[in-house]
Coordinates of C-alpha atoms and ligand atoms in Angstrom, one line a residue:
M1 CA -51.0 -34.8 15.2
S2 CA -48.0 -35.4 12.8
D3 CA -47.5 -33.6 9.8
Q4 CA -49.4 -36.0 7.7
T5 CA -52.6 -36.1 10.1
F6 CA -54.9 -33.0 10.7
Y7 CA -57.7 -33.3 13.3
V8 CA -60.3 -30.4 13.4
T9 CA -63.4 -30.3 15.6
S10 CA -66.4 -27.7 15.6
P11 CA -68.4 -27.5 18.9
I12 CA -71.1 -29.9 19.6
Y13 CA -74.3 -27.9 19.4
Y14 CA -77.0 -27.9 21.8
V15 CA -79.9 -29.7 20.5
N16 CA -82.4 -27.3 22.8
D17 CA -83.0 -25.5 19.2
A18 CA -82.7 -25.7 15.5
P19 CA -79.5 -24.9 13.7
H20 CA -78.9 -21.4 12.4
I21 CA -76.1 -19.7 10.6
G22 CA -73.9 -19.2 13.5
H23 CA -73.8 -23.2 13.7
A24 CA -73.5 -23.4 9.9
Y25 CA -70.4 -20.9 10.0
T26 CA -68.2 -22.8 12.5
S27 CA -68.7 -26.1 11.1
L28 CA -68.1 -24.3 7.4
A29 CA -64.7 -23.3 8.5
C30 CA -63.7 -26.7 9.9
D31 CA -65.0 -28.1 6.7
V32 CA -63.2 -25.9 4.6
L33 CA -60.0 -26.7 6.7
A34 CA -60.7 -30.3 6.4
R35 CA -61.2 -30.5 2.7
F36 CA -57.8 -28.6 2.0
N37 CA -55.6 -30.5 4.2
R38 CA -57.4 -33.7 2.4
L39 CA -56.4 -31.7 -0.9
D40 CA -52.9 -31.4 0.3
G41 CA -52.5 -35.4 1.3
K42 CA -53.2 -35.5 4.8
R43 CA -55.3 -37.9 6.6
V44 CA -58.0 -35.8 8.1
M45 CA -60.5 -36.1 11.0
F46 CA -63.1 -33.6 11.0
L47 CA -65.3 -34.1 13.8
T48 CA -68.9 -32.4 14.6
G49 CA -72.1 -33.5 16.8
T50 CA -74.2 -32.9 19.3
D51 CA -74.3 -31.9 22.9
E52 CA -77.1 -33.6 24.5
H53 CA -77.1 -33.4 28.4
G54 CA -77.7 -31.1 31.0
Q55 CA -80.5 -28.7 32.3
K56 CA -80.8 -26.6 29.1
V57 CA -81.5 -29.4 27.1
E58 CA -83.7 -31.5 29.8
K59 CA -85.9 -27.8 29.8
A60 CA -86.5 -27.6 26.2
A61 CA -87.7 -31.4 26.4
Q62 CA -90.1 -30.7 29.0
A63 CA -91.0 -27.4 27.1
A64 CA -91.8 -29.7 24.0
G65 CA -93.6 -32.3 26.2
I66 CA -91.3 -34.8 25.1
A67 CA -88.9 -37.4 27.1
P68 CA -85.6 -36.3 27.0
K69 CA -84.3 -39.3 24.8
P70 CA -86.6 -39.0 22.0
F71 CA -86.4 -35.3 22.1
V72 CA -82.4 -35.3 21.5
D73 CA -82.9 -38.0 18.6
K74 CA -85.1 -35.7 16.9
V75 CA -83.4 -32.7 17.0
S76 CA -79.5 -34.0 16.8
Q77 CA -81.2 -35.2 13.4
N78 CA -81.4 -31.3 12.4
F79 CA -77.7 -31.0 13.0
R80 CA -77.2 -34.1 11.2
D81 CA -79.2 -32.5 8.2
L82 CA -77.4 -29.5 8.4
C83 CA -74.2 -31.2 7.3
R84 CA -76.2 -32.4 3.8
T85 CA -77.3 -29.0 3.3
M86 CA -74.3 -27.3 3.7
N87 CA -72.1 -30.0 2.0
F88 CA -69.7 -30.9 5.1
S89 CA -67.4 -33.3 4.6
N90 CA -67.4 -34.3 8.4
D91 CA -65.8 -37.7 9.2
D92 CA -67.6 -38.6 12.5
F93 CA -70.9 -37.0 14.0
I94 CA -70.9 -37.4 17.8
R95 CA -73.6 -37.4 20.2
T96 CA -73.0 -37.3 23.8
T97 CA -75.7 -39.9 24.6
E98 CA -74.0 -42.7 22.7
A99 CA -72.3 -45.3 24.8
R100 CA -68.8 -44.8 23.1
H101 CA -69.0 -41.5 25.0
V102 CA -70.5 -42.3 28.2
K103 CA -67.9 -44.6 28.4
S104 CA -65.0 -42.3 27.7
V105 CA -66.1 -39.7 30.2
Q106 CA -66.4 -41.8 33.1
A107 CA -62.8 -42.9 32.2
L108 CA -61.7 -39.3 32.2
W109 CA -63.5 -38.9 35.6
T110 CA -62.1 -42.1 36.9
R111 CA -58.4 -40.9 36.0
L112 CA -59.3 -37.4 37.6
A113 CA -60.2 -39.0 40.8
E114 CA -57.5 -41.5 40.9
R115 CA -54.8 -38.6 40.8
G116 CA -56.7 -36.5 43.7
E117 CA -58.0 -33.8 41.5
I118 CA -61.7 -34.4 42.6
Y119 CA -63.3 -34.0 46.1
L120 CA -66.6 -33.8 47.5
A121 CA -68.0 -30.7 49.0
N122 CA -71.1 -28.4 49.0
Y123 CA -71.6 -25.7 46.5
G124 CA -73.3 -22.5 46.7
G125 CA -73.5 -20.2 44.0
W126 CA -74.8 -18.5 40.7
Y127 CA -75.9 -20.8 37.9
A128 CA -77.2 -19.7 34.4
V129 CA -78.9 -22.4 32.5
S130 CA -79.0 -20.9 29.6
D131 CA -75.1 -20.7 29.2
E132 CA -74.9 -24.0 31.6
A133 CA -72.3 -21.8 33.5
F134 CA -71.5 -20.8 36.9
Y135 CA -70.7 -17.1 37.9
G136 CA -68.9 -15.6 40.7
E137 CA -70.9 -12.8 42.8
D138 CA -68.8 -10.2 41.3
E139 CA -70.1 -10.9 37.6
I140 CA -73.9 -10.6 38.7
T141 CA -76.0 -7.6 37.9
I142 CA -79.6 -6.8 39.3
R143 CA -82.3 -5.5 37.2
D144 CA -86.4 -5.6 38.1
G145 CA -85.7 -7.8 41.0
K146 CA -83.9 -10.3 38.6
R147 CA -80.3 -11.7 38.9
Y148 CA -78.3 -11.9 35.3
G149 CA -74.8 -13.1 34.5
P150 CA -72.2 -11.5 32.4
T151 CA -73.9 -12.9 29.2
G152 CA -77.0 -11.0 30.2
K153 CA -78.7 -14.5 30.8
E154 CA -80.8 -15.0 34.0
V155 CA -78.9 -16.9 36.7
E156 CA -80.6 -18.7 39.6
W157 CA -79.0 -19.9 43.1
V158 CA -77.6 -23.3 43.4
E159 CA -76.8 -25.1 46.6
E160 CA -76.1 -28.7 46.8
P161 CA -73.5 -31.2 47.6
S162 CA -71.2 -31.3 44.6
Y163 CA -68.0 -32.6 43.4
F164 CA -65.3 -30.4 42.6
F165 CA -62.2 -30.1 40.4
R166 CA -59.1 -28.5 41.8
L167 CA -58.9 -25.9 39.2
S168 CA -57.3 -23.3 41.6
A169 CA -54.3 -25.7 41.8
W170 CA -53.6 -25.6 37.7
Q171 CA -53.2 -21.7 37.6
E172 CA -49.7 -21.8 37.5
R173 CA -49.4 -24.4 35.3
L174 CA -51.9 -23.0 32.9
M175 CA -50.0 -19.7 32.7
K176 CA -47.0 -21.8 31.9
F177 CA -48.6 -24.1 29.4
Y178 CA -49.7 -20.7 27.5
E179 CA -46.1 -19.1 27.4
E180 CA -44.8 -22.1 26.1
H181 CA -47.3 -22.6 23.6
P182 CA -48.1 -18.8 22.2
D183 CA -50.1 -20.5 19.4
F184 CA -52.5 -22.0 21.7
I185 CA -55.1 -19.5 21.6
A186 CA -56.1 -17.2 18.9
P187 CA -56.7 -14.8 18.0
E188 CA -54.4 -12.6 19.9
T189 CA -57.0 -10.5 21.6
R190 CA -58.8 -13.6 23.0
R191 CA -55.4 -15.0 24.4
N192 CA -55.0 -11.9 26.1
E193 CA -58.6 -12.0 27.5
V194 CA -57.7 -15.6 28.8
L195 CA -54.4 -14.8 30.2
S196 CA -55.9 -12.1 32.4
F197 CA -58.9 -14.2 33.5
V198 CA -56.3 -16.9 34.7
R199 CA -53.6 -14.5 36.1
G200 CA -56.8 -13.3 38.1
G201 CA -57.0 -16.3 40.1
L202 CA -58.9 -19.5 39.4
K203 CA -61.4 -21.2 41.9
D204 CA -62.2 -24.9 42.1
L205 CA -65.0 -25.6 39.6
S206 CA -68.4 -27.3 40.6
I207 CA -68.3 -30.6 38.3
S208 CA -71.7 -32.7 39.2
R209 CA -74.9 -31.9 40.3
T210 CA -77.7 -33.5 42.3
T211 CA -80.9 -31.8 41.3
F212 CA -81.5 -33.0 37.9
K213 CA -81.1 -36.5 36.2
W214 CA -80.5 -35.8 32.2
G215 CA -76.8 -36.5 32.1
I216 CA -73.9 -39.0 32.9
P217 CA -73.7 -40.5 36.4
V218 CA -70.6 -40.1 38.6
P219 CA -68.9 -43.7 38.6
N220 CA -69.5 -44.7 42.1
D221 CA -71.9 -42.3 43.1
P222 CA -74.8 -42.2 40.6
A223 CA -76.7 -39.7 42.9
H224 CA -74.5 -37.1 41.1
I225 CA -74.9 -36.3 37.4
M226 CA -71.8 -34.7 35.5
Y227 CA -71.6 -31.1 35.0
V228 CA -72.6 -30.8 31.1
W229 CA -69.3 -29.2 30.4
I230 CA -67.0 -31.8 31.4
D231 CA -69.3 -34.2 29.7
A232 CA -69.4 -32.1 26.4
L233 CA -65.4 -31.2 26.2
T234 CA -64.7 -34.7 26.1
N235 CA -66.4 -35.8 23.1
Y236 CA -63.2 -34.4 21.4
I237 CA -61.1 -37.6 22.7
T238 CA -64.1 -39.7 22.7
A239 CA -64.1 -39.5 19.0
T240 CA -60.4 -40.6 18.4
G241 CA -61.2 -43.7 20.5
F242 CA -60.4 -42.9 24.4
P243 CA -60.3 -44.3 26.5
D244 CA -58.4 -47.1 24.5
E245 CA -55.2 -45.2 24.0
S246 CA -53.5 -48.2 22.3
L247 CA -55.8 -47.8 19.3
E248 CA -54.6 -46.5 16.1
T249 CA -57.0 -43.6 15.7
Y250 CA -56.0 -42.2 19.2
K251 CA -52.3 -42.2 18.4
A252 CA -52.9 -40.6 15.1
F253 CA -55.4 -37.8 15.8
W254 CA -54.9 -37.2 19.4
P255 CA -54.1 -34.1 20.3
A256 CA -56.6 -32.6 17.9
D257 CA -54.9 -30.0 15.8
L258 CA -57.4 -27.4 16.1
H259 CA -60.8 -26.9 18.0
L260 CA -62.7 -24.2 16.1
V261 CA -65.2 -22.3 18.7
G262 CA -67.4 -19.1 19.0
K263 CA -66.0 -16.6 21.4
D264 CA -68.9 -17.5 23.8
I265 CA -67.0 -20.9 24.8
L266 CA -63.5 -19.6 25.0
R267 CA -63.0 -19.9 28.8
F268 CA -64.3 -23.6 28.5
H269 CA -62.0 -24.6 26.1
T270 CA -58.7 -22.8 26.8
V271 CA -59.2 -23.0 30.6
Y272 CA -61.1 -25.9 31.7
W273 CA -60.2 -28.5 29.0
P274 CA -56.3 -27.9 28.9
A275 CA -56.6 -28.3 32.9
F276 CA -58.9 -31.4 32.8
L277 CA -56.4 -33.1 30.4
M278 CA -53.4 -32.0 31.9
A279 CA -54.7 -33.2 35.5
A280 CA -55.6 -36.5 33.6
E281 CA -52.0 -36.8 32.4
L282 CA -53.2 -36.5 28.8
P283 CA -51.9 -34.0 26.2
P284 CA -54.0 -30.9 25.7
P285 CA -55.1 -29.7 22.1
R286 CA -52.6 -27.7 20.0
R287 CA -55.0 -24.8 19.2
V288 CA -58.1 -23.3 19.8
F289 CA -59.4 -20.2 17.4
A290 CA -62.6 -18.5 18.6
H291 CA -64.5 -16.6 15.9
G292 CA -66.8 -13.6 16.4
W293 CA -70.5 -13.3 16.3
W294 CA -72.9 -12.9 13.2
T295 CA -75.5 -10.3 13.6
N296 CA -78.6 -10.1 10.9
E297 CA -78.9 -6.7 8.9
G298 CA -77.3 -5.0 12.4
Q299 CA -79.5 -6.9 15.1
K300 CA -78.3 -9.6 17.5
I301 CA -80.0 -13.1 16.1
S302 CA -82.6 -14.3 18.7
K303 CA -85.6 -16.6 18.5
S304 CA -87.4 -13.8 20.2
L305 CA -86.6 -11.2 17.5
G306 CA -87.8 -13.8 15.1
N307 CA -84.7 -13.0 12.9
V308 CA -82.8 -16.4 13.3
I309 CA -81.2 -17.0 9.9
V310 CA -82.0 -20.8 8.7
P311 CA -79.2 -22.2 6.6
G312 CA -81.6 -24.3 4.3
E313 CA -83.6 -20.8 3.5
L314 CA -80.2 -19.1 2.9
V315 CA -79.1 -21.9 0.3
A316 CA -82.2 -21.9 -1.3
K317 CA -82.3 -18.3 -1.8
Y318 CA -78.6 -17.7 -3.1
G319 CA -77.1 -21.1 -3.6
L320 CA -75.0 -23.2 -1.5
D321 CA -71.4 -22.4 -2.8
P322 CA -72.0 -18.6 -3.2
V323 CA -73.2 -18.7 0.5
R324 CA -70.0 -20.8 1.6
Y325 CA -68.1 -17.9 0.0
F326 CA -69.7 -15.4 1.4
L327 CA -69.4 -16.5 5.0
L328 CA -65.8 -16.7 4.7
R329 CA -64.7 -13.9 2.8
E330 CA -67.0 -11.1 4.2
V331 CA -65.7 -11.0 7.7
P332 CA -62.2 -11.2 9.0
F333 CA -62.2 -14.9 10.9
G334 CA -62.1 -14.0 14.5
Q335 CA -64.2 -10.5 14.1
D336 CA -67.8 -10.1 14.5
G337 CA -69.7 -9.7 11.4
D338 CA -73.0 -8.5 9.9
F339 CA -75.1 -10.9 7.4
S340 CA -76.9 -8.5 5.1
H341 CA -79.1 -9.2 1.8
A342 CA -77.2 -6.2 0.1
A343 CA -73.6 -7.5 1.2
M344 CA -74.4 -11.2 0.1
V345 CA -75.5 -9.8 -3.6
R346 CA -72.7 -7.7 -3.7
R347 CA -70.3 -10.8 -3.4
M348 CA -72.4 -13.1 -5.6
N349 CA -72.6 -10.4 -8.3
T350 CA -69.2 -9.1 -8.1
D351 CA -66.7 -11.4 -7.0
L352 CA -68.4 -14.7 -8.4
A353 CA -70.2 -13.7 -11.5
N354 CA -68.4 -10.7 -12.8
D355 CA -65.0 -11.6 -11.7
L356 CA -64.5 -15.4 -11.4
G357 CA -67.7 -16.6 -13.2
N358 CA -66.6 -14.2 -16.4
L359 CA -63.2 -15.3 -16.3
A360 CA -64.1 -18.8 -16.9
Q361 CA -66.9 -18.3 -19.0
R362 CA -64.8 -15.8 -21.2
S363 CA -61.7 -18.1 -21.6
L364 CA -63.8 -21.4 -22.3
S365 CA -66.1 -20.3 -24.7
M366 CA -63.6 -18.7 -27.0
I367 CA -61.6 -22.0 -26.6
Q368 CA -64.9 -23.5 -27.7
K369 CA -65.4 -21.3 -30.7
N370 CA -62.0 -20.6 -32.0
C371 CA -59.8 -23.7 -30.7
G372 CA -62.0 -26.6 -32.0
A373 CA -63.4 -27.0 -28.8
A374 CA -59.9 -28.6 -27.4
V375 CA -57.1 -27.1 -25.2
P376 CA -55.0 -25.1 -27.7
A377 CA -51.2 -25.7 -27.8
P378 CA -49.0 -22.7 -26.6
Q379 CA -46.1 -21.2 -28.3
A380 CA -43.2 -19.5 -26.7
L381 CA -44.5 -17.8 -23.6
T382 CA -44.1 -14.1 -22.7
D383 CA -43.3 -12.5 -19.9
A384 CA -47.1 -11.5 -19.2
D385 CA -48.0 -15.3 -19.7
R386 CA -45.4 -16.3 -17.3
K387 CA -46.3 -13.7 -14.7
L388 CA -49.9 -14.8 -14.6
L389 CA -49.0 -18.4 -14.2
D390 CA -46.4 -17.9 -11.7
D391 CA -48.8 -15.9 -9.8
A392 CA -51.5 -18.6 -10.1
A393 CA -48.7 -21.0 -9.0
A394 CA -47.7 -19.1 -5.9
L395 CA -51.5 -19.4 -4.6
L396 CA -50.9 -22.7 -3.3
P397 CA -48.2 -21.9 -0.8
M398 CA -50.0 -18.5 0.2
L399 CA -53.1 -20.5 1.0
R400 CA -51.2 -23.2 3.0
Q401 CA -49.8 -20.1 5.4
T402 CA -53.1 -18.2 5.6
L403 CA -55.3 -21.4 6.2
A404 CA -52.7 -22.7 9.0
A405 CA -53.7 -19.4 10.5
Q406 CA -57.2 -19.5 10.0
A407 CA -57.3 -16.3 7.8
F408 CA -59.9 -17.3 5.3
N409 CA -60.7 -13.7 4.3
R410 CA -56.8 -13.2 3.6
A411 CA -56.7 -16.5 1.6
L412 CA -59.8 -15.6 -0.3
E413 CA -58.5 -12.0 -1.1
G414 CA -55.2 -13.3 -2.3
V415 CA -56.9 -15.8 -4.6
W416 CA -59.3 -12.9 -6.1
Q417 CA -55.8 -10.7 -6.6
V418 CA -55.0 -12.9 -9.3
V419 CA -58.6 -13.5 -10.7
G420 CA -58.3 -9.8 -11.2
D421 CA -54.9 -9.7 -13.2
A422 CA -56.3 -12.6 -15.2
N423 CA -59.1 -10.4 -16.0
R424 CA -56.9 -7.3 -16.8
Y425 CA -54.7 -10.0 -18.8
I426 CA -57.7 -10.9 -21.1
D427 CA -58.4 -7.2 -21.8
A428 CA -54.4 -6.5 -22.5
Q429 CA -54.0 -9.3 -24.6
A430 CA -57.4 -9.1 -26.5
P431 CA -57.6 -12.7 -27.5
W432 CA -60.4 -12.0 -30.0
A433 CA -58.4 -9.5 -32.0
L434 CA -55.6 -11.9 -32.3
K435 CA -58.0 -14.3 -34.0
K436 CA -57.3 -12.6 -37.6
T437 CA -53.8 -11.0 -37.1
D438 CA -52.1 -14.1 -34.9
P439 CA -54.2 -17.0 -34.3
A440 CA -51.0 -19.0 -33.0
R441 CA -50.7 -16.2 -30.2
M442 CA -54.3 -16.4 -29.6
G443 CA -54.0 -20.0 -28.7
T444 CA -51.1 -19.3 -26.3
V445 CA -53.0 -16.6 -24.7
L446 CA -56.1 -19.0 -24.3
Y447 CA -53.9 -22.1 -23.1
V448 CA -52.4 -19.5 -20.6
L449 CA -55.9 -18.6 -19.3
A450 CA -57.3 -22.1 -19.3
E451 CA -54.5 -23.0 -17.3
T452 CA -55.0 -20.2 -14.6
V453 CA -58.5 -21.3 -14.4
R454 CA -57.2 -24.8 -13.9
R455 CA -55.2 -23.7 -11.0
L456 CA -57.8 -21.5 -9.4
A457 CA -60.4 -24.3 -9.6
I458 CA -58.1 -26.6 -7.8
L459 CA -57.3 -24.3 -5.0
L460 CA -60.9 -23.2 -4.6
Q461 CA -62.5 -26.8 -4.3
A462 CA -61.9 -26.5 -0.5
V463 CA -64.5 -23.6 0.0
M464 CA -66.7 -24.4 -2.9
P465 CA -66.5 -28.0 -3.6
E466 CA -69.5 -28.3 -5.9
T467 CA -69.2 -25.6 -8.2
M468 CA -65.4 -25.9 -8.7
G469 CA -66.0 -29.7 -9.1
R470 CA -68.2 -28.5 -12.3
L471 CA -65.4 -26.0 -13.5
L472 CA -62.8 -28.9 -13.6
D473 CA -65.4 -31.1 -15.5
Q474 CA -65.3 -28.2 -18.0
L475 CA -61.6 -28.3 -18.2
A476 CA -61.7 -32.0 -18.7
V477 CA -59.6 -32.6 -15.6
P478 CA -60.0 -36.1 -14.6
A479 CA -60.8 -36.7 -10.9
E480 CA -57.4 -38.1 -9.9
A481 CA -55.8 -34.8 -11.2
R482 CA -57.8 -32.7 -8.9
S483 CA -55.5 -32.8 -5.7
F484 CA -52.8 -30.5 -4.8
A485 CA -50.1 -33.5 -5.9
S486 CA -51.5 -32.5 -9.3
F487 CA -51.2 -28.9 -9.0
A488 CA -48.2 -28.6 -10.8
A489 CA -49.2 -30.6 -13.9
A490 CA -51.0 -28.7 -16.5
L491 CA -53.6 -28.9 -19.0
T492 CA -52.9 -31.3 -22.0
A493 CA -53.0 -29.5 -25.3
G494 CA -55.6 -31.1 -27.6
A495 CA -57.7 -32.7 -25.0
P496 CA -61.1 -32.2 -25.9
L497 CA -63.3 -29.9 -23.9
P498 CA -67.0 -30.0 -23.3
A499 CA -69.3 -27.0 -23.9
P500 CA -68.9 -24.3 -21.2
Q501 CA -71.8 -23.8 -18.7
G502 CA -72.3 -20.7 -16.5
L503 CA -71.0 -21.3 -12.9
F504 CA -72.6 -18.1 -11.1
P505 CA -76.0 -16.7 -12.0
R506 CA -76.4 -13.3 -11.0
Y507 CA -78.8 -12.4 -8.4
V508 CA -82.0 -10.4 -9.7
E509 CA -84.1 -9.0 -7.2
P510 CA -87.4 -10.9 -7.7
E511 CA -89.2 -7.7 -8.4
A512 CA -86.8 -6.6 -11.0
A513 CA -87.0 -10.1 -12.7
A514 CA -90.7 -9.8 -12.8
Ligands
ME8_1 O1 -72.1 -23.8 23.4 N1 -72.6 -16.2 15.5 O2 -73.4 -25.0 22.1 P1 -74.3 -24.0 21.1 C1 -71.3 -17.1 15.0 N2 -73.0 -27.1 23.3 N3 -71.5 -18.4 15.8 C2 -72.5 -18.6 16.5 C3 -73.6 -17.7 16.9 C4 -73.5 -16.6 16.4 N4 -74.5 -15.8 16.2 N5 -74.7 -18.3 17.4 C5 -73.9 -19.8 17.8 C6 -72.4 -24.9 23.0 N6 -72.6 -20.0 17.0 C7 -71.9 -26.1 23.4 C8 -70.6 -26.3 23.2 S1 -68.4 -27.8 22.6 C9 -67.6 -28.7 23.8 C10 -69.9 -27.5 23.5 C11 -71.6 -21.1 17.1 O3 -75.2 -24.6 20.4 C12 -70.6 -20.6 17.8 O4 -69.6 -21.8 17.3 O5 -74.9 -23.0 22.1 C13 -70.8 -21.0 19.0 O6 -69.6 -21.2 20.0 C14 -71.8 -22.5 19.0 O7 -72.5 -22.0 18.0 C15 -72.4 -22.4 20.3 O8 -73.5 -23.7 20.2

């Protein structure tokens, strides 16, 4: 909430299915921001978890022939395992079936009811279980006698007593909120979508159902089960300790700095959620960023097409850090992107193996061979030396700025600019030739290179924590000197360096290797 804390959340994922690349992507983006802000000295909370109630999950349990609770216990564990597979640094993992969450949702409901924001009536309308969303008549299309909502999911007619939230009364106040907080919704195109949706008028929202049981009962009227979205969204405050607003964690972390979501759930996060919170007299989050959609080799990812990308398989094939790098480098955050084997291999072999990997390997092996395996002592620096070091130093403010705007690809592009400059510097300075003609100058050039690599490694820890950890080991940078507080420090001349090891193996097609 203050400059010294940073609270970032991923969506909580439905436990109807196994995790895939889309889930890994959103949580990865959160992880990189969490790690970056921790390195920058902030107190960080990164929350992820699972959304376990509602009809969609109830149906999935039925289809699996298991009672809902054991079913959600099992599938939720797959999402917990995903955090380990992807090396996520989440500080908490919330499940909506936990007691702390049930208490929090019921408290929020009670606050809304006490403020006259909820009333009982009858609902009649279209509902898509796959989206857990209500749709208006104007959003429905009919094909082969079946009706579909705007996302292409089949809808069914629902008619039953229901509690409503007075969303219609919040239209003006939401518009005012968006105007006063121009950074609340990003990117800009998504902000425009939401603004025009709200400007078009809001209807009261049905927030309870009586025809299924798998969810949180309405306080004082347990025949009603809460709509899964009021339940799910509340997870973000539950994890800070709500309803106990006197808790230190609540005060430190709420309102959240950033909810990262996919574009499919933008409306829930930017219309319903701030309306619920304002109606309950609680502060809304500071920002919601909706990213785009991944396809697989140009095709929509779906179970029925059998082209689901399983994060564990990707990591086994290409390695964890290359996958983390690829997902954030390949596609401008906010736009749709395509996963292809060819693009993945190109990034691995070019950006990682050729550019960054070779830079580190060339520099460190020359030091190993020609400088007695210790950091060389620099002599007077030339303009070229100073330029490279200054450009590397300028990456920290650049990253702070681009990552505060969630522009991961621009952040990485900026870093690779310096990687490229450093490779050109080696070629121009040709330290291998200086070995005979001017060994002192060779030492200076290799010092400048090692120092540049140190800076790059410290900065890239958020994206590739494991590999950059190994690189910092090779530079003999102690654990306590790896945060941004130590960024301006420098390598100590004479410090012994271990033998360098390759960081990024080239990807070789199995048939070419055979
Ligand atoms: O919507 N490309 O859960 P969910 C990119 N429980 N991201 C993708 C993706 C793809 N092809 N597929 C999924 C829910 N995602 C609710 C959320 S939050 C209070 C409740 C990611 O399991 C993306 O982040 O359907 C999307 O928003 C999320 O998974 C949807 O996950």
